[in-house]
PDB file of C-alpha atoms and ligand atoms in Angstrom:
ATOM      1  CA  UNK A 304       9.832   7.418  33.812  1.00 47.00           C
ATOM      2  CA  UNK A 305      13.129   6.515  31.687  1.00 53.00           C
ATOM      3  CA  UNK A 306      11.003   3.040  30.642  1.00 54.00           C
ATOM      4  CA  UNK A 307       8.417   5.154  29.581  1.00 53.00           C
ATOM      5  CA  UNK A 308      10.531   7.637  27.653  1.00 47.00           C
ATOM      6  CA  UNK A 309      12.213   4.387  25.794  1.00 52.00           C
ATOM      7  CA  UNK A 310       8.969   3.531  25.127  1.00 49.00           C
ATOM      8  CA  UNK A 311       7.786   6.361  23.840  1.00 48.00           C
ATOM      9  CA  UNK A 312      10.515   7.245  22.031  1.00 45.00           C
ATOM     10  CA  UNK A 313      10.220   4.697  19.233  1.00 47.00           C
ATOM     11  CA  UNK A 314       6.595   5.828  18.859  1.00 44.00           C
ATOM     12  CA  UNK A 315       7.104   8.999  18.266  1.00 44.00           C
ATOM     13  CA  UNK A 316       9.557   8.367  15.852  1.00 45.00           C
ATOM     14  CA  UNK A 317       7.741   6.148  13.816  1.00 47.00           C
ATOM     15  CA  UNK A 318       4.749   8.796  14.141  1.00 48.00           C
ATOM     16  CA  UNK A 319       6.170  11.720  13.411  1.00 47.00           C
ATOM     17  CA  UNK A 320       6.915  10.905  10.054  1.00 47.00           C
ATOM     18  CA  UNK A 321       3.883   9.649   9.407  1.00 47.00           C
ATOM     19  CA  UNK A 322       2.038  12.656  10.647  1.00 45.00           C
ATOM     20  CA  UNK A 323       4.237  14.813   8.402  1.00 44.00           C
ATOM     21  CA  UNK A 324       3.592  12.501   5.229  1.00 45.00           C
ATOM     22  CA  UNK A 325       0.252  13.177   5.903  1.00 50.00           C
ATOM     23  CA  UNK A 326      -0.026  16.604   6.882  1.00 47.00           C
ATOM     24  CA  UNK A 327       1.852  17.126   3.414  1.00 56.00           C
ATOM     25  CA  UNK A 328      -0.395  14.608   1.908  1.00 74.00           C
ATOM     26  CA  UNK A 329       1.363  14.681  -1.749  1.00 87.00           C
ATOM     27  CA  UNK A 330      -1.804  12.579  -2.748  1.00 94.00           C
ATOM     28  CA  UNK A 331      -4.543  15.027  -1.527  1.00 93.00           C
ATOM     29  CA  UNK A 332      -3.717  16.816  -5.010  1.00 92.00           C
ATOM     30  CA  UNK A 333      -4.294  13.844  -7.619  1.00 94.00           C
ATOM     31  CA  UNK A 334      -6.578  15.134 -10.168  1.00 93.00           C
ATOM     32  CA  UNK A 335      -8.564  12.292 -11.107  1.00 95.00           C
ATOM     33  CA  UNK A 336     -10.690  11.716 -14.134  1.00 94.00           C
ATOM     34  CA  UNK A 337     -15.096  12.969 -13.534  1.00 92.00           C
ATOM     35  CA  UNK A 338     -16.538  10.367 -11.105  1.00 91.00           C
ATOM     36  CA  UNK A 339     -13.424   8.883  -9.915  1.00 94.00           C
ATOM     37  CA  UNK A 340     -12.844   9.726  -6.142  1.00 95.00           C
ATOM     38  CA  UNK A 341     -12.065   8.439  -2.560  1.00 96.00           C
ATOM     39  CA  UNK A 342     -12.552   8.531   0.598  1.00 95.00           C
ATOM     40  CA  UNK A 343      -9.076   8.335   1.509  1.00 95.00           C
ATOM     41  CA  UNK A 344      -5.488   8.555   0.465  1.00 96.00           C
ATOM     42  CA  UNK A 345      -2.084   7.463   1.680  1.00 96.00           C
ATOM     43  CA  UNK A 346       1.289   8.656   0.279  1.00 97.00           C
ATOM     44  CA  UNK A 347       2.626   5.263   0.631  1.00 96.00           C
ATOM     45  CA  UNK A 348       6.057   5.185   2.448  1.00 95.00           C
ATOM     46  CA  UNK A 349       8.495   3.962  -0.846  1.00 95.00           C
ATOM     47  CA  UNK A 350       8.591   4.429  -4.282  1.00 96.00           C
ATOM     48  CA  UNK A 351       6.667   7.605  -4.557  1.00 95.00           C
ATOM     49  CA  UNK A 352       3.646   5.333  -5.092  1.00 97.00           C
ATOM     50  CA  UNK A 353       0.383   6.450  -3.209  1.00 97.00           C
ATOM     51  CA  UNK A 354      -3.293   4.271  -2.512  1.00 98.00           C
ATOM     52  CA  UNK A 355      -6.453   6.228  -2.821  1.00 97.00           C
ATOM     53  CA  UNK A 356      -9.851   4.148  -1.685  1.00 97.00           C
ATOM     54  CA  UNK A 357     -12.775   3.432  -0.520  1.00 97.00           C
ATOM     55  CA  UNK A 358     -14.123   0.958   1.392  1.00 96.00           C
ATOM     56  CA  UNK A 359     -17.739  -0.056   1.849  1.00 96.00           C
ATOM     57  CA  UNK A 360     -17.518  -2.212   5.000  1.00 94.00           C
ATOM     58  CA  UNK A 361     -21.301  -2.880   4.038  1.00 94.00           C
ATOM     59  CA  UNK A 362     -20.431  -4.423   1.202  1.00 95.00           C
ATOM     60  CA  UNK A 363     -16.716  -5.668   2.224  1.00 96.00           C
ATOM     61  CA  UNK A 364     -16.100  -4.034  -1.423  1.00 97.00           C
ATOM     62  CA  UNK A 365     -12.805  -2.089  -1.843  1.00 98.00           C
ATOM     63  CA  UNK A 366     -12.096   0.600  -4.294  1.00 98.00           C
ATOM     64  CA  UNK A 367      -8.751   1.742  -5.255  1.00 98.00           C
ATOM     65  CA  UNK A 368      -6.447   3.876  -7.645  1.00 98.00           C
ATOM     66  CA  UNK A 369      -3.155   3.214  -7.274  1.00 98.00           C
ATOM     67  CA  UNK A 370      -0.888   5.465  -8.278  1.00 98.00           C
ATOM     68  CA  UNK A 371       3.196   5.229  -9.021  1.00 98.00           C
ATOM     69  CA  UNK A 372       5.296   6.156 -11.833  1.00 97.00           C
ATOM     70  CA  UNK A 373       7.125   3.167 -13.786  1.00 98.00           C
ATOM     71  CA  UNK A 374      10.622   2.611 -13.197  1.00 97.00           C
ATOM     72  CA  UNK A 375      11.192   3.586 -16.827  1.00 96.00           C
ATOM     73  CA  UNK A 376       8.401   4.588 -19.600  1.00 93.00           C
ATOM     74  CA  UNK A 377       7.210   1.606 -20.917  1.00 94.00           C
ATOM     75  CA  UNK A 378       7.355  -0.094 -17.674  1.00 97.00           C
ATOM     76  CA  UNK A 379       5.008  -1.052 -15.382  1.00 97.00           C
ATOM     77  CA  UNK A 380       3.180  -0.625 -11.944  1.00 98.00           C
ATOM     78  CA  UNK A 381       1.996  -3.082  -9.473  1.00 97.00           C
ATOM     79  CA  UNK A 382      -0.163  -2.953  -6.211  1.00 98.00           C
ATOM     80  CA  UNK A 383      -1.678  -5.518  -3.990  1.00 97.00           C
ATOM     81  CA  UNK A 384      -3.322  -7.113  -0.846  1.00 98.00           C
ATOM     82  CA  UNK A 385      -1.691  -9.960   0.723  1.00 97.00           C
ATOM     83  CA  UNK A 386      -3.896 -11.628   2.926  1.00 95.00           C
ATOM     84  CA  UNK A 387      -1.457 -14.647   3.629  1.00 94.00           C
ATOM     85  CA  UNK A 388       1.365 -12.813   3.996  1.00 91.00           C
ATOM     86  CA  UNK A 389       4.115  -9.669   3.941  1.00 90.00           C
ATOM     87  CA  UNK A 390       5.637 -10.457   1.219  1.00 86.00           C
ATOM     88  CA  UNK A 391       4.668 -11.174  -2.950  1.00 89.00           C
ATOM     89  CA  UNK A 392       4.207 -14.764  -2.373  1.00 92.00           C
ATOM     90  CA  UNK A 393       0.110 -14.402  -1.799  1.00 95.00           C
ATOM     91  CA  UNK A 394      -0.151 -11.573  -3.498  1.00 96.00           C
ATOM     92  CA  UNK A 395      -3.504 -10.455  -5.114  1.00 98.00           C
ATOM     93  CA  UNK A 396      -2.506  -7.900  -7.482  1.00 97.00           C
ATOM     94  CA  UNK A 397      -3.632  -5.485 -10.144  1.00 98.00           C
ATOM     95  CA  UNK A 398      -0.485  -4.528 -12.911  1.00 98.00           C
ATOM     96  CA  UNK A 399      -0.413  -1.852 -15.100  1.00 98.00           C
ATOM     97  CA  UNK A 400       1.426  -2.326 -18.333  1.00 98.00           C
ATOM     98  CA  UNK A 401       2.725   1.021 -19.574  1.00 97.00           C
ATOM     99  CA  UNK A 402       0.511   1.127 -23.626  1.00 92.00           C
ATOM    100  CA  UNK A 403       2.560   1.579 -26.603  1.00 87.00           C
ATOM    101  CA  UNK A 404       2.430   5.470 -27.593  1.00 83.00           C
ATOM    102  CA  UNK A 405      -0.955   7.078 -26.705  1.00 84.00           C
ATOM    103  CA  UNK A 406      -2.700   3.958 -25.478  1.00 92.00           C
ATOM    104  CA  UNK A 407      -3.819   3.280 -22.220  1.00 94.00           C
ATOM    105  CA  UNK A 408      -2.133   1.317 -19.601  1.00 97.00           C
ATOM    106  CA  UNK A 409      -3.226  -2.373 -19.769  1.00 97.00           C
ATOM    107  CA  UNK A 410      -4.458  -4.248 -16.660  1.00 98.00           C
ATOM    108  CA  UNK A 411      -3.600  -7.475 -15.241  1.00 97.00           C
ATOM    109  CA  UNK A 412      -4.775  -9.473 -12.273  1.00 98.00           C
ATOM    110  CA  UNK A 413      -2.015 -11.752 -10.804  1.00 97.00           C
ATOM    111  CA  UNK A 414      -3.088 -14.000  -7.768  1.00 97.00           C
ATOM    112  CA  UNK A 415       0.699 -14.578  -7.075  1.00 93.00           C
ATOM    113  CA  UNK A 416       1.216 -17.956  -5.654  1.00 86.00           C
ATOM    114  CA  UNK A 417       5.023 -18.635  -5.891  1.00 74.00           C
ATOM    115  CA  UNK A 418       8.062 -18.405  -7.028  1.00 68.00           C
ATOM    116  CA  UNK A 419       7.272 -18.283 -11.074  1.00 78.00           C
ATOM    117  CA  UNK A 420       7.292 -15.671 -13.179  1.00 84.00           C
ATOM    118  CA  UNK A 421       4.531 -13.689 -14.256  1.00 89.00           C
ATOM    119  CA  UNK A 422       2.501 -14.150 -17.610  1.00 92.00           C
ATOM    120  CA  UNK A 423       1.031 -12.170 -19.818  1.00 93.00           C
ATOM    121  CA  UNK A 424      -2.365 -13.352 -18.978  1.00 95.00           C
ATOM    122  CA  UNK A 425      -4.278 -12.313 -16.283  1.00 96.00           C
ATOM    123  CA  UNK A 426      -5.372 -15.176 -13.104  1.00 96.00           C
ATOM    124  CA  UNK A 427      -8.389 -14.722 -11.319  1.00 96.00           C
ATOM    125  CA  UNK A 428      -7.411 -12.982  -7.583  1.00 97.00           C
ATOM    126  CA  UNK A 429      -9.135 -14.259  -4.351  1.00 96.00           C
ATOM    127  CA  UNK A 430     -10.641 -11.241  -4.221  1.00 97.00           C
ATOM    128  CA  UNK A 431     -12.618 -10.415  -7.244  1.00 97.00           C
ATOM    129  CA  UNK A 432     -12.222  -7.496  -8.942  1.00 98.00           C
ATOM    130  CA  UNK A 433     -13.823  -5.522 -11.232  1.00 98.00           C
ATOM    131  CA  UNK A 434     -14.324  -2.080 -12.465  1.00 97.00           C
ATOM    132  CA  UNK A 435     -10.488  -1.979 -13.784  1.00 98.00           C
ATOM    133  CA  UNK A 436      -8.932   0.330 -15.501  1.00 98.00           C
ATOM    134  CA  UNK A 437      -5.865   2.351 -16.074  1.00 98.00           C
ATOM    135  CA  UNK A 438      -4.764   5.549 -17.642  1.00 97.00           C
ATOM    136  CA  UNK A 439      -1.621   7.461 -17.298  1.00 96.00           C
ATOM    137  CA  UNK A 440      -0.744  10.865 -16.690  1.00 90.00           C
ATOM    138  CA  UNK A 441       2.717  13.021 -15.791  1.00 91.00           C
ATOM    139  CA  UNK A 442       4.884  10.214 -16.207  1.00 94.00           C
ATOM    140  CA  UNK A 443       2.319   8.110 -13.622  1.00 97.00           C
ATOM    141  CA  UNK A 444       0.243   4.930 -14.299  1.00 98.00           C
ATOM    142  CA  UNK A 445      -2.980   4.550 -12.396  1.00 98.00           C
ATOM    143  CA  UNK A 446      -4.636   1.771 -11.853  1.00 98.00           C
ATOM    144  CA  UNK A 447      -8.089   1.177 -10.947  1.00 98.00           C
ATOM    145  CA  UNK A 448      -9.864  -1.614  -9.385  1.00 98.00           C
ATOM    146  CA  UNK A 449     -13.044  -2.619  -7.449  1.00 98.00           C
ATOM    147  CA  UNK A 450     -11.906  -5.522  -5.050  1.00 98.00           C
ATOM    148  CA  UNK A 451     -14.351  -7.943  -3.009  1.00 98.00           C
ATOM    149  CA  UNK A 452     -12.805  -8.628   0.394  1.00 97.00           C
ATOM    150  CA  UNK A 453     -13.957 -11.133   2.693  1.00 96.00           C
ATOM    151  CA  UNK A 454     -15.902  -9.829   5.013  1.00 94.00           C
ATOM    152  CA  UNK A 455     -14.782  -8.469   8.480  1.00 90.00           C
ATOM    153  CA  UNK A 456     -11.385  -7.652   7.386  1.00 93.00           C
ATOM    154  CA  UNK A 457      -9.877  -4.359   9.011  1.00 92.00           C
ATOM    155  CA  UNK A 458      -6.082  -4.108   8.043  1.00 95.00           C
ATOM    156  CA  UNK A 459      -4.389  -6.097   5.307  1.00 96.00           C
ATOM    157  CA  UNK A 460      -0.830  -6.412   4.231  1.00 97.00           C
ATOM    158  CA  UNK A 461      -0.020  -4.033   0.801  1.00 97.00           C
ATOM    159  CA  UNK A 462       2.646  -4.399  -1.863  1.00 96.00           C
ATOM    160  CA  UNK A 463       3.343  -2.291  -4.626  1.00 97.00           C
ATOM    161  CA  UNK A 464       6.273  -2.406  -6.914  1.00 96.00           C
ATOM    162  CA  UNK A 465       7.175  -0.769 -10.206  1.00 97.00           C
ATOM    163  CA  UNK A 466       9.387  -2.298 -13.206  1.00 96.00           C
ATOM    164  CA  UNK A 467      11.172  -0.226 -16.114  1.00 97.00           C
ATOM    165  CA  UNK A 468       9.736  -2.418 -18.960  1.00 96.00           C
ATOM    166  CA  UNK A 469       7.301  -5.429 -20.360  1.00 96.00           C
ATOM    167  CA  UNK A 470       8.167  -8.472 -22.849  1.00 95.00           C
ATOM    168  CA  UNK A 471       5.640  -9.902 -24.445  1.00 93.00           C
ATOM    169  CA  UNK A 472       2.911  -8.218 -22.467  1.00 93.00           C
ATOM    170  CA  UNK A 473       4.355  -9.527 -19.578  1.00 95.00           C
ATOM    171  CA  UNK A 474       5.951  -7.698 -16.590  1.00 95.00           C
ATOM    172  CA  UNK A 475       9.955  -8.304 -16.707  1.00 94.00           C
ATOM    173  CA  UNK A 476      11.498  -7.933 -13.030  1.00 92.00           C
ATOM    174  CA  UNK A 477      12.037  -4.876 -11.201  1.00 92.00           C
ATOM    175  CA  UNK A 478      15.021  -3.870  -9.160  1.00 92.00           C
ATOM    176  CA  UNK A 479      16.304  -4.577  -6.328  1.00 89.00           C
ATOM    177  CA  UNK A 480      17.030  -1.523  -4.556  1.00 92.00           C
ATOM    178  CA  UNK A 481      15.795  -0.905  -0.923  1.00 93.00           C
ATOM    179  CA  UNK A 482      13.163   0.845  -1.900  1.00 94.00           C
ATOM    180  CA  UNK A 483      12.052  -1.715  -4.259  1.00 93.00           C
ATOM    181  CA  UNK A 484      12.650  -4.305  -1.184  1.00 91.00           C
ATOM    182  CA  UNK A 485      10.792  -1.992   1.479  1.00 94.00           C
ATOM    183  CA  UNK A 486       7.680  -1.411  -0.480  1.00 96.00           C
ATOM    184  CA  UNK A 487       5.015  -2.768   1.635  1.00 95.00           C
ATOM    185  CA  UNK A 488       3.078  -2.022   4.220  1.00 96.00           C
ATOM    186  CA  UNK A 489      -0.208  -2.525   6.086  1.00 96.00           C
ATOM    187  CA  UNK A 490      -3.707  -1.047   4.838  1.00 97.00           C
ATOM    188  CA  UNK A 491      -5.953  -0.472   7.471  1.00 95.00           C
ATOM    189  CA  UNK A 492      -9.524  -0.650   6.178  1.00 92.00           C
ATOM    190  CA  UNK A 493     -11.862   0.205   9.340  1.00 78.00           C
ATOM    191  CA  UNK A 494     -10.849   2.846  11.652  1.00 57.00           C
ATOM    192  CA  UNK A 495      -9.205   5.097   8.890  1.00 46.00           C
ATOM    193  CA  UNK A 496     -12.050   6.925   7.980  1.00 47.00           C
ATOM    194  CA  UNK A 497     -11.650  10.819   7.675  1.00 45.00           C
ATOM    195  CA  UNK A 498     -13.813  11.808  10.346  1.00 44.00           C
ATOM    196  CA  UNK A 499     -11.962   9.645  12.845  1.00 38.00           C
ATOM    197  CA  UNK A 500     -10.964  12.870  14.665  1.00 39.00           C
ATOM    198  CA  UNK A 501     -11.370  10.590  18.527  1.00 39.00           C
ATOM    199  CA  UNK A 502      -7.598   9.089  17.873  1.00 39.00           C
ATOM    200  CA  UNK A 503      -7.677   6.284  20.261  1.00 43.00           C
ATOM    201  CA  UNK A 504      -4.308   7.638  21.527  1.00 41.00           C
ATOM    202  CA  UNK A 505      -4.605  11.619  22.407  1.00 39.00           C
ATOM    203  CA  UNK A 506      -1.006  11.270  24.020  1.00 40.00           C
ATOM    204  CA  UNK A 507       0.716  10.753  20.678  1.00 39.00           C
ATOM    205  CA  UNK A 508      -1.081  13.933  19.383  1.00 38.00           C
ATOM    206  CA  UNK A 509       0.891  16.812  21.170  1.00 40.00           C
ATOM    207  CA  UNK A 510       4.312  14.977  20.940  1.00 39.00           C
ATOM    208  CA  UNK A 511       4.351  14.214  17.330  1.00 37.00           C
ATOM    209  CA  UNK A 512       2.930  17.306  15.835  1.00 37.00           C
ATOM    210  CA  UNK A 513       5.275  19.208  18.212  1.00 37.00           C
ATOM    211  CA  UNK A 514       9.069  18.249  17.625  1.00 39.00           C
ATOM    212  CA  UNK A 515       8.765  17.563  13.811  1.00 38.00           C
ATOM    213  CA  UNK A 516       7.032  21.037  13.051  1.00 38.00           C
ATOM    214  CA  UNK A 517       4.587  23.953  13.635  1.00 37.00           C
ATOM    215  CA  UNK A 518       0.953  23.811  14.991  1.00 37.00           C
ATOM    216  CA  UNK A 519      -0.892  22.840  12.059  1.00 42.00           C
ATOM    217  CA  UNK A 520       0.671  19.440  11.591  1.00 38.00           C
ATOM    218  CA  UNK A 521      -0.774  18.294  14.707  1.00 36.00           C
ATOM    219  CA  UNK A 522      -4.356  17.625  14.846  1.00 37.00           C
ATOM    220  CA  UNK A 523      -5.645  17.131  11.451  1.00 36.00           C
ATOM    221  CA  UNK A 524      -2.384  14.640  11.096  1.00 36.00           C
ATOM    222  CA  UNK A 525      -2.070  12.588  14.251  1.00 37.00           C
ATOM    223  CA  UNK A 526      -5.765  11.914  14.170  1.00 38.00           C
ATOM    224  CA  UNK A 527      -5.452  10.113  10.605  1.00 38.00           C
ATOM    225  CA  UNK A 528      -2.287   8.810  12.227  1.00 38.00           C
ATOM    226  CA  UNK A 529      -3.116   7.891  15.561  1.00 36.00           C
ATOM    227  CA  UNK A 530      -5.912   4.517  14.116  1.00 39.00           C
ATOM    228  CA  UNK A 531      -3.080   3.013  12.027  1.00 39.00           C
ATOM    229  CA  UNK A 532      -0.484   3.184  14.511  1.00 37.00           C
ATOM    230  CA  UNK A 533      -2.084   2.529  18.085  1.00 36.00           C
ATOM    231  CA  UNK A 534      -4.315  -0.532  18.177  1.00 38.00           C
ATOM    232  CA  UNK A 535      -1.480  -3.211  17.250  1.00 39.00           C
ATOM    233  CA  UNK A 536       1.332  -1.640  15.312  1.00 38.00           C
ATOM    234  CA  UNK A 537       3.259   0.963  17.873  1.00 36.00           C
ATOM    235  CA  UNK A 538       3.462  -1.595  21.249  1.00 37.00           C
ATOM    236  CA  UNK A 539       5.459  -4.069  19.400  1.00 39.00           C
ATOM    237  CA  UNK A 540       6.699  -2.025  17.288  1.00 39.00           C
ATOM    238  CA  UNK A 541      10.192  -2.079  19.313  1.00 39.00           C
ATOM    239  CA  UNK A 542      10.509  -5.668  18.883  1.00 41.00           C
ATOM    240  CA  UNK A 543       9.759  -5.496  14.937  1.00 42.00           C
ATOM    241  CA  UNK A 544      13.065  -5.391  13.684  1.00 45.00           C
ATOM    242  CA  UNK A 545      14.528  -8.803  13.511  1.00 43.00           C
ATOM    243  CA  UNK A 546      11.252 -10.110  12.025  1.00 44.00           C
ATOM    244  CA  UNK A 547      10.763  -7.098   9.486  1.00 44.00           C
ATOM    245  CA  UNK A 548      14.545  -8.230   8.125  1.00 41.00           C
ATOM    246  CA  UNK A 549      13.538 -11.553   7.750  1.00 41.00           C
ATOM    247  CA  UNK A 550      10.622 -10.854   6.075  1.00 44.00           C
ATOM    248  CA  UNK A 551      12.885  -8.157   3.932  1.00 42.00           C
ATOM    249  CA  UNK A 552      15.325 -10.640   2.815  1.00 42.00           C
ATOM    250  CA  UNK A 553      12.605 -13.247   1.795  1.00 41.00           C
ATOM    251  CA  UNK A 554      11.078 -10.275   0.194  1.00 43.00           C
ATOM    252  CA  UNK A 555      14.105  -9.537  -1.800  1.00 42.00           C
ATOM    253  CA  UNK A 556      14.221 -13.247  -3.012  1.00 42.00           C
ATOM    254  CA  UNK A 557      10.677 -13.242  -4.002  1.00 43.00           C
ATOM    255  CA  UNK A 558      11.688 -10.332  -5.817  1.00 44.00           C
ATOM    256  CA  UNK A 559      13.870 -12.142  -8.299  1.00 43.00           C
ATOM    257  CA  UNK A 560      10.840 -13.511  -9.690  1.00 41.00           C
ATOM    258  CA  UNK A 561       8.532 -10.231 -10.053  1.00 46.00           C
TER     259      UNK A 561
HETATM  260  C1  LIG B 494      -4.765 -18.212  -5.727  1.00 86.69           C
HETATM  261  O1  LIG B 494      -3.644 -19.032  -5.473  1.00 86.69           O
HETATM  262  C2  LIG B 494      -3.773 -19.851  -4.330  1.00 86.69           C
HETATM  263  C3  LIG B 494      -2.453 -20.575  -4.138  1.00 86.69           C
HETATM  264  O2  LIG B 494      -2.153 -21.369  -5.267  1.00 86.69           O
HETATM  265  C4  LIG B 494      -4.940 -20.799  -4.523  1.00 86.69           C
HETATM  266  O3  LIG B 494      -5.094 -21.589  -3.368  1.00 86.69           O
HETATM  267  C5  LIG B 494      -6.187 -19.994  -4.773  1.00 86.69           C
HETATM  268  O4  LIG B 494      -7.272 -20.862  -5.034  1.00 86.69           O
HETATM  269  C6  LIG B 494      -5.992 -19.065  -5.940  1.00 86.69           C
HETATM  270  N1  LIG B 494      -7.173 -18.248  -6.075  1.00 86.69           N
HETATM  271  C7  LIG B 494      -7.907 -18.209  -7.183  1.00 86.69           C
HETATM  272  C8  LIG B 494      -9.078 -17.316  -7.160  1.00 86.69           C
HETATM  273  O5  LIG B 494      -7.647 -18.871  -8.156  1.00 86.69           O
END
């Protein structure tokens, strides 16, 4: 009984948060432009930065807005999939460059292989993309991009970052607060879908909705919740810590670089 409480405690902690970030869903209301929408949306956890998509598993073809504001106007937002890794190094990115005046946002690709800093030109990402474009609007930059994942993938490692300012047409480096530092996370691709209402973990359901507020946060929430969470995320989820401050601290010199 008490093992199971200490195991359950940690869950519910790291799900009831999540359930309320999603019952709240900040980035159900994005307004986007005629004939841009997605399936799904994810206030992402730092930054105020949030990933809408849709994924064609048919296809392995991956479309996303990503929304943040820069750290400063004239600055610059930056989203990504890692499939090596946690951190920037193995980054495949898209990069907004805040426009000059009333111009739009300019788009870069960045397949981020080390320690250098960026240029002004784009590289060609492991995973293709296409279809980009950015615009901004209330102070936010959104990007837009069509990427081509390998096929079969189901979660994959996210970064986003935002900067305060460009030289050159080239991103300068952001800052290193912690919520620069904390801003990834992992994108789960199959299983996320918004008819997933079987949550693969019913028990979680009552517990989180209940404690962190009323009735209506449960269901709707937990089930979006529940797919992310359960299959590999919550059991080791205890032991995470020494590993996720590693991986922060490499981060954070990465960083230096951005
Ligand atoms: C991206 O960078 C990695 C590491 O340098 C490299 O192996 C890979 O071929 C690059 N991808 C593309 C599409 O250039």
């Amino acid at each position: 009984m008490p093992r199971h409480l200490a195991l359950l405690l940690p869950l519910l902690l790291l799900a009831s948060p999540a359930a309320t970030r999603l019952a709240s869903a900040a980035c159900a209301g994005e307004k986007f432009p005629a004939g841009r929408a997605y399936a799904s949306c994810e206030d992402l956890p730092k930054l105020g930065a949030s990933l809408h998509w849709t994924y064609d598993a048919s296809k392995s073809s991956l479309s996303v807005a990503f929304v943040a504001a820069p750290a400063a106007a004239g600055g610059w937002v930056a989203w990504g999939l890692n499939p090596t890794g946690e951190g920037i190094a193995g980054a495949q990115a898209l990069v907004a460059l805040a426009g000059a005046g009333a111009a739009a946002p300019a788009v870069r690709t960045y397949n981020i292989t080390g320690y250098v800093p960026l240029g002004k030109a784009s590289t060609p990402l492991d995973f293709p993309a296409t279809d980009l474009a950015a615009d901004a609007a209330g102070g936010k930059i959104r990007v837009y991009g069509k990427l081509q994942l390998r096929k079969g993938m189901k979660a994959v490692n996210q970064v986003w970052q935002v900067g305060a300012s460009s030289t050159g047409g080239a991103p300068d480096k952001h800052a290193f607060q912690a919520d620069n530092l904390g801003a990834k996370s992992k994108l789960v691709l199959a299983g996320k879908a918004p008819a997933a209402a079987e949550a693969p973990s019913p028990a979680l359901a009552p517990e989180a909705g209940g404690p962190s507020a009323g009735g209506d946060s449960g269901a709707g929430a937990s089930s979006s919740t529940a797919p992310s969470k359960s299959p590999n995320a919550a059991v080791p989820a205890a032991g995470v810590s020494a590993p996720a401050l590693l991986a922060l601290a490499l981060v954070g010199f990465l960083a230096a670089v951005w």
